[in-house]
Amino acid sequence: MGLAGAMLTVMTVTMPPAQDAARAREATGRLLAALSPPSEERSAPTAQAAPADLGNPAATGGARSTGGRGGPGRTGAGERDRAARPWWAGPPGAEPVERRPSLLPGWTVGHVLTHLARNADALVNLVNGRPMYAGETRRDDDIERGAGRPLAALLEDVRTASARLDAAFGELTEADWRRTVELRGGLTDRLSGLPFRRWAEVELHRVDLGLGYHVDDLPRDFVDRQLTALAQRFAGHPGIAAAIELRPGSGGAGTGSEGALIRTGAPGGEVVAVSGSPAALLGWLTGRGGTRSLRVRGSLPALPPL
């Protein structure tokens, strides 16, 4: 079908909020597991491969001991220490992972993890009828103050804050889910939209950690929904000068229908068609890479920050 006859639409995919809350909880569990060091039972006697979803290029199975001072077939103390460290942690003495720069300008890994914890608390505030944050300065100060903690403390903060949010979601009634709340930046949404927003926070900020998890690793159903959600958000946005047509290519269906077209950006004018995998399109819309694999005639339109 030619361009003139193609159907340009943004399909809204909604799920029960309890199901989205479960997906956010699962995503949080995967993030925590990926950043937690292996248990002692797993760390000896052989080296452990990195979690597969962290994208370790060297994850080819446990390394066989070559003997040495530990004797043939035995693992020495140095090898056990290496085995207890995730692949991204580097050798003993390397800079602690929580102090490393993340992919977000000016933020370390510690900043990103602290933000994830405080975001969970902010959503609890909305559930309980309070403002999301007590001001932008307070939000930034809380993140800065918590960013320098050790990794174990950061992960525990994310874990306990996420549990508080799960508990708050679990107390909501059908009528509660329909209540409208005001988000940061003046956006509004129903409470029923918060679980998916939390899922998006966890998935996208896990990419931002810069520890081997990329937009191509995002769950397919998340990519599909977030792609259309952002297309809706950018539709008619005053900061976008061009009319944009997203064309998810083979390897994924951005709207649940292979090859369907998604219209966003300016309501009129010449259309700029952008083609690529759903993950690459999502990477572009969120400012998280993937643009090299996109196909566009001319330059990619400028997008406002999220």
Short mmCIF file of C-alpha atoms in Angstrom, two decimals:
data_model
loop_
_atom_site.label_atom_id
_atom_site.label_comp_id
_atom_site.label_asym_id
_atom_site.label_seq_id
_atom_site.Cartn_x
_atom_site.Cartn_y
_atom_site.Cartn_z
CA MET A 1 0.00 0.00 0.00
CA GLY A 2 1.38 3.43 -0.88
CA LEU A 3 1.90 6.21 1.59
CA ALA A 4 -1.27 8.01 0.61
CA GLY A 5 -3.37 4.93 1.33
CA ALA A 6 -1.60 3.82 4.47
CA MET A 7 -3.43 4.07 7.77
CA LEU A 8 -1.61 6.33 10.17
CA THR A 9 -2.61 5.72 13.74
CA VAL A 10 -1.37 5.39 17.27
CA MET A 11 -2.92 2.38 18.92
CA THR A 12 -3.43 2.67 22.66
CA VAL A 13 -2.62 -0.57 24.44
CA THR A 14 -3.81 -0.72 28.03
CA MET A 15 -3.42 -3.49 30.54
CA PRO A 16 -4.89 -3.98 34.02
CA PRO A 17 -2.82 -1.89 36.45
CA ALA A 18 -2.18 -4.92 38.64
CA GLN A 19 -0.57 -6.65 35.67
CA ASP A 20 1.62 -3.64 34.93
CA ALA A 21 2.59 -3.50 38.62
CA ALA A 22 3.68 -7.12 38.40
CA ARG A 23 5.80 -6.39 35.32
CA ALA A 24 7.44 -3.45 37.10
CA ARG A 25 8.15 -5.69 40.07
CA GLU A 26 9.69 -8.34 37.80
CA ALA A 27 11.85 -5.73 36.05
CA THR A 28 13.05 -4.45 39.42
CA GLY A 29 13.92 -7.98 40.47
CA ARG A 30 15.96 -8.53 37.32
CA LEU A 31 17.84 -5.27 37.83
CA LEU A 32 18.65 -6.10 41.45
CA ALA A 33 19.74 -9.62 40.58
CA ALA A 34 21.98 -8.35 37.78
CA LEU A 35 23.75 -5.89 40.09
CA SER A 36 24.03 -8.14 43.14
CA PRO A 37 27.22 -10.18 43.56
CA PRO A 38 26.77 -13.96 43.39
CA SER A 39 26.18 -15.81 46.65
CA GLU A 40 29.13 -17.60 48.21
CA GLU A 41 27.69 -20.95 47.22
CA ARG A 42 27.75 -19.88 43.58
CA SER A 43 31.11 -18.12 43.69
CA ALA A 44 33.21 -21.25 44.31
CA PRO A 45 34.82 -23.42 43.18
CA THR A 46 34.56 -22.21 39.57
CA ALA A 47 34.21 -18.79 38.04
CA GLN A 48 30.69 -17.76 37.19
CA ALA A 49 29.55 -16.27 33.91
CA ALA A 50 27.78 -12.92 34.07
CA PRO A 51 23.97 -12.86 34.04
CA ALA A 52 22.96 -13.39 30.43
CA ASP A 53 20.73 -10.32 30.31
CA LEU A 54 23.67 -8.06 31.11
CA GLY A 55 25.10 -8.87 27.72
CA ASN A 56 28.50 -10.15 28.88
CA PRO A 57 30.46 -10.85 25.68
CA ALA A 58 32.70 -13.27 27.58
CA ALA A 59 29.92 -15.31 29.19
CA THR A 60 30.97 -18.72 27.89
CA GLY A 61 30.66 -20.72 31.06
CA GLY A 62 32.80 -21.32 34.15
CA ALA A 63 36.55 -21.22 33.78
CA ARG A 64 38.42 -24.40 34.61
CA SER A 65 41.19 -24.07 37.19
CA THR A 66 44.71 -24.56 35.86
CA GLY A 67 46.10 -25.60 39.17
CA GLY A 68 48.90 -23.35 40.45
CA ARG A 69 49.37 -23.01 44.17
CA GLY A 70 45.90 -24.36 44.80
CA GLY A 71 46.84 -27.62 43.16
CA PRO A 72 45.39 -29.27 40.06
CA GLY A 73 41.64 -28.89 39.77
CA ARG A 74 41.39 -26.53 42.76
CA THR A 75 40.52 -22.85 42.84
CA GLY A 76 42.90 -20.43 44.57
CA ALA A 77 41.82 -17.42 46.66
CA GLY A 78 42.45 -14.96 43.84
CA GLU A 79 40.35 -16.97 41.42
CA ARG A 80 37.54 -17.28 43.96
CA ASP A 81 37.61 -13.51 44.41
CA ARG A 82 37.33 -12.97 40.67
CA ALA A 83 34.51 -15.49 40.54
CA ALA A 84 32.55 -13.59 43.18
CA ARG A 85 32.68 -10.37 41.13
CA PRO A 86 30.24 -9.71 38.29
CA TRP A 87 31.97 -9.21 34.95
CA TRP A 88 31.29 -5.47 34.92
CA ALA A 89 32.83 -4.96 38.37
CA GLY A 90 36.37 -5.20 37.00
CA PRO A 91 39.39 -6.54 38.87
CA PRO A 92 39.91 -6.03 42.60
CA GLY A 93 40.86 -2.42 43.23
CA ALA A 94 38.82 -1.06 40.33
CA GLU A 95 36.64 1.99 40.88
CA PRO A 96 33.43 0.97 42.68
CA VAL A 97 30.65 0.55 40.18
CA GLU A 98 28.37 2.97 42.02
CA ARG A 99 30.87 5.80 41.38
CA ARG A 100 31.21 5.19 37.66
CA PRO A 101 29.59 7.61 35.22
CA SER A 102 26.22 6.48 33.97
CA LEU A 103 24.95 7.25 30.48
CA LEU A 104 23.04 10.25 31.88
CA PRO A 105 25.16 13.45 31.85
CA GLY A 106 26.39 14.37 35.31
CA TRP A 107 25.01 11.25 36.98
CA THR A 108 26.88 8.25 38.29
CA VAL A 109 25.45 4.77 38.67
CA GLY A 110 24.72 5.77 42.27
CA HIS A 111 22.62 8.72 41.10
CA VAL A 112 20.53 6.51 38.82
CA LEU A 113 19.87 3.92 41.52
CA THR A 114 19.00 6.60 44.07
CA HIS A 115 16.60 8.17 41.57
CA LEU A 116 14.88 4.81 41.07
CA ALA A 117 14.32 4.52 44.81
CA ARG A 118 13.06 8.08 45.22
CA ASN A 119 10.81 7.71 42.16
CA ALA A 120 9.09 4.79 43.88
CA ASP A 121 8.55 6.97 46.95
CA ALA A 122 7.23 9.78 44.72
CA LEU A 123 4.63 7.44 43.23
CA VAL A 124 3.62 6.40 46.75
CA ASN A 125 3.05 10.10 47.42
CA LEU A 126 0.66 10.29 44.47
CA VAL A 127 -1.20 7.20 45.62
CA ASN A 128 -1.65 8.81 49.03
CA GLY A 129 -2.88 12.12 47.62
CA ARG A 130 0.33 14.09 48.16
CA PRO A 131 2.45 15.99 45.62
CA MET A 132 4.88 13.78 43.75
CA TYR A 133 7.92 15.73 44.97
CA ALA A 134 8.32 18.50 47.55
CA GLY A 135 9.86 20.70 44.85
CA GLU A 136 12.54 20.25 42.20
CA THR A 137 15.33 21.39 44.52
CA ARG A 138 14.35 18.84 47.15
CA ARG A 139 14.16 16.10 44.51
CA ASP A 140 17.64 16.91 43.20
CA ASP A 141 19.10 17.23 46.70
CA ASP A 142 17.72 13.84 47.73
CA ILE A 143 19.30 12.20 44.69
CA GLU A 144 22.64 13.93 45.23
CA ARG A 145 22.69 13.07 48.92
CA GLY A 146 22.05 9.38 48.32
CA ALA A 147 24.28 8.84 45.28
CA GLY A 148 27.53 8.28 47.18
CA ARG A 149 26.40 5.27 49.20
CA PRO A 150 27.91 1.80 48.71
CA LEU A 151 26.30 -0.42 46.10
CA ALA A 152 24.73 -2.73 48.68
CA ALA A 153 22.98 0.21 50.37
CA LEU A 154 21.79 1.55 47.02
CA LEU A 155 20.32 -1.80 46.00
CA GLU A 156 18.61 -2.23 49.36
CA ASP A 157 17.10 1.25 48.99
CA VAL A 158 15.69 0.36 45.57
CA ARG A 159 14.38 -2.94 46.95
CA THR A 160 12.62 -1.48 50.00
CA ALA A 161 11.24 1.59 48.18
CA SER A 162 9.85 -0.65 45.43
CA ALA A 163 8.23 -2.87 48.06
CA ARG A 164 6.53 0.19 49.59
CA LEU A 165 5.17 1.10 46.18
CA ASP A 166 3.90 -2.44 45.58
CA ALA A 167 2.12 -2.33 48.92
CA ALA A 168 0.53 1.03 48.06
CA PHE A 169 -0.65 -0.25 44.68
CA GLY A 170 -2.11 -3.32 46.37
CA GLU A 171 -4.41 -1.21 48.54
CA LEU A 172 -6.08 0.65 45.67
CA THR A 173 -9.70 -0.06 44.76
CA GLU A 174 -11.24 0.08 41.29
CA ALA A 175 -12.49 3.57 42.05
CA ASP A 176 -9.05 4.64 43.27
CA TRP A 177 -7.38 3.58 40.02
CA ARG A 178 -9.61 6.06 38.13
CA ARG A 179 -8.44 9.05 40.18
CA THR A 180 -6.43 11.68 38.27
CA VAL A 181 -3.10 12.86 39.67
CA GLU A 182 -0.59 15.51 38.64
CA LEU A 183 2.89 14.31 37.72
CA ARG A 184 6.18 16.15 37.54
CA GLY A 185 6.19 18.86 34.88
CA GLY A 186 2.44 19.42 35.03
CA LEU A 187 1.48 16.20 33.24
CA THR A 188 -1.61 14.39 34.47
CA ASP A 189 -2.57 10.74 34.46
CA ARG A 190 -4.89 8.36 36.21
CA LEU A 191 -3.50 6.26 39.01
CA SER A 192 -4.05 3.26 36.74
CA GLY A 193 -1.25 4.60 34.53
CA LEU A 194 1.35 4.71 37.31
CA PRO A 195 2.33 1.01 37.28
CA PHE A 196 3.31 1.22 33.61
CA ARG A 197 5.17 4.45 34.25
CA ARG A 198 7.11 2.68 37.00
CA TRP A 199 7.89 -0.20 34.67
CA ALA A 200 9.23 2.31 32.14
CA GLU A 201 11.38 4.00 34.81
CA VAL A 202 13.00 0.71 35.77
CA GLU A 203 13.60 -0.55 32.23
CA LEU A 204 14.92 2.69 30.75
CA HIS A 205 17.08 3.64 33.71
CA ARG A 206 18.58 0.18 33.71
CA VAL A 207 19.79 1.06 30.22
CA ASP A 208 21.14 4.34 31.62
CA LEU A 209 23.33 2.51 34.13
CA GLY A 210 25.68 1.68 31.26
CA LEU A 211 26.34 -1.83 32.54
CA GLY A 212 25.61 -3.84 29.43
CA TYR A 213 21.81 -3.59 29.21
CA HIS A 214 20.74 -1.87 25.98
CA VAL A 215 17.50 -0.86 24.27
CA ASP A 216 17.75 -4.04 22.20
CA ASP A 217 17.48 -6.01 25.46
CA LEU A 218 14.17 -4.41 26.50
CA PRO A 219 11.16 -6.77 26.62
CA ARG A 220 9.22 -6.75 23.36
CA ASP A 221 5.85 -5.99 24.93
CA PHE A 222 7.37 -3.07 26.82
CA VAL A 223 8.94 -1.67 23.64
CA ASP A 224 5.62 -1.93 21.79
CA ARG A 225 3.69 -0.06 24.45
CA GLN A 226 6.30 2.56 25.24
CA LEU A 227 6.77 3.32 21.55
CA THR A 228 3.10 4.11 21.08
CA ALA A 229 2.89 5.95 24.41
CA LEU A 230 5.71 8.29 23.37
CA ALA A 231 4.17 8.77 19.93
CA GLN A 232 1.04 9.96 21.69
CA ARG A 233 3.05 12.23 23.97
CA PHE A 234 4.88 13.82 21.04
CA ALA A 235 1.79 14.17 18.82
CA GLY A 236 1.20 17.88 18.32
CA HIS A 237 4.09 18.80 20.63
CA PRO A 238 5.06 22.46 20.09
CA GLY A 239 8.74 21.52 20.32
CA ILE A 240 8.61 19.29 17.23
CA ALA A 241 8.54 21.13 13.91
CA ALA A 242 8.12 18.13 11.61
CA ALA A 243 5.34 15.66 11.04
CA ILE A 244 6.88 12.27 11.81
CA GLU A 245 5.87 8.85 10.59
CA LEU A 246 7.41 5.94 12.51
CA ARG A 247 7.78 2.78 10.45
CA PRO A 248 8.67 -0.21 12.65
CA GLY A 249 10.49 -2.69 10.41
CA SER A 250 10.86 -6.44 10.48
CA GLY A 251 12.03 -7.91 13.74
CA GLY A 252 9.24 -6.34 15.73
CA ALA A 253 5.80 -4.82 15.55
CA GLY A 254 5.68 -1.42 17.15
CA THR A 255 1.90 -1.35 17.27
CA GLY A 256 1.09 -5.04 17.40
CA SER A 257 0.67 -5.16 13.61
CA GLU A 258 3.78 -5.84 11.52
CA GLY A 259 4.57 -2.85 9.34
CA ALA A 260 1.89 -0.56 10.81
CA LEU A 261 2.67 3.14 10.67
CA ILE A 262 2.63 5.48 13.65
CA ARG A 263 2.09 9.21 13.17
CA THR A 264 3.43 11.74 15.66
CA GLY A 265 5.00 15.18 15.82
CA ALA A 266 3.52 18.19 14.04
CA PRO A 267 -0.07 17.80 12.83
CA GLY A 268 0.68 19.00 9.32
CA GLY A 269 3.40 19.70 6.80
CA GLU A 270 5.76 17.43 4.94
CA VAL A 271 6.05 14.02 6.57
CA VAL A 272 9.46 12.71 7.63
CA ALA A 273 9.40 8.90 7.58
CA VAL A 274 11.71 7.18 10.07
CA SER A 275 12.18 3.42 9.68
CA GLY A 276 13.88 0.89 11.91
CA SER A 277 13.36 -1.80 14.49
CA PRO A 278 10.91 -0.92 17.28
CA ALA A 279 13.80 -0.94 19.78
CA ALA A 280 15.86 1.46 17.66
CA LEU A 281 12.89 3.78 17.23
CA LEU A 282 12.32 3.73 20.97
CA GLY A 283 16.00 4.43 21.57
CA TRP A 284 15.71 7.53 19.39
CA LEU A 285 12.49 8.78 20.98
CA THR A 286 13.95 8.39 24.48
CA GLY A 287 17.42 9.72 23.63
CA ARG A 288 19.05 6.35 24.35
CA GLY A 289 20.80 5.54 21.11
CA GLY A 290 19.86 3.28 18.24
CA THR A 291 19.90 6.10 15.69
CA ARG A 292 22.65 4.59 13.51
CA SER A 293 20.38 1.78 12.42
CA LEU A 294 17.45 4.07 11.59
CA ARG A 295 16.62 4.93 8.01
CA VAL A 296 15.48 8.45 7.18
CA ARG A 297 15.68 10.70 4.14
CA GLY A 298 17.62 13.69 5.36
CA SER A 299 18.17 14.38 9.04
CA LEU A 300 16.30 13.02 12.01
CA PRO A 301 13.89 15.64 13.39
CA ALA A 302 14.90 17.25 16.66
CA LEU A 303 12.93 15.96 19.65
CA PRO A 304 12.26 17.62 23.00
CA PRO A 305 13.65 16.04 26.17
CA LEU A 306 11.37 13.72 28.11
#
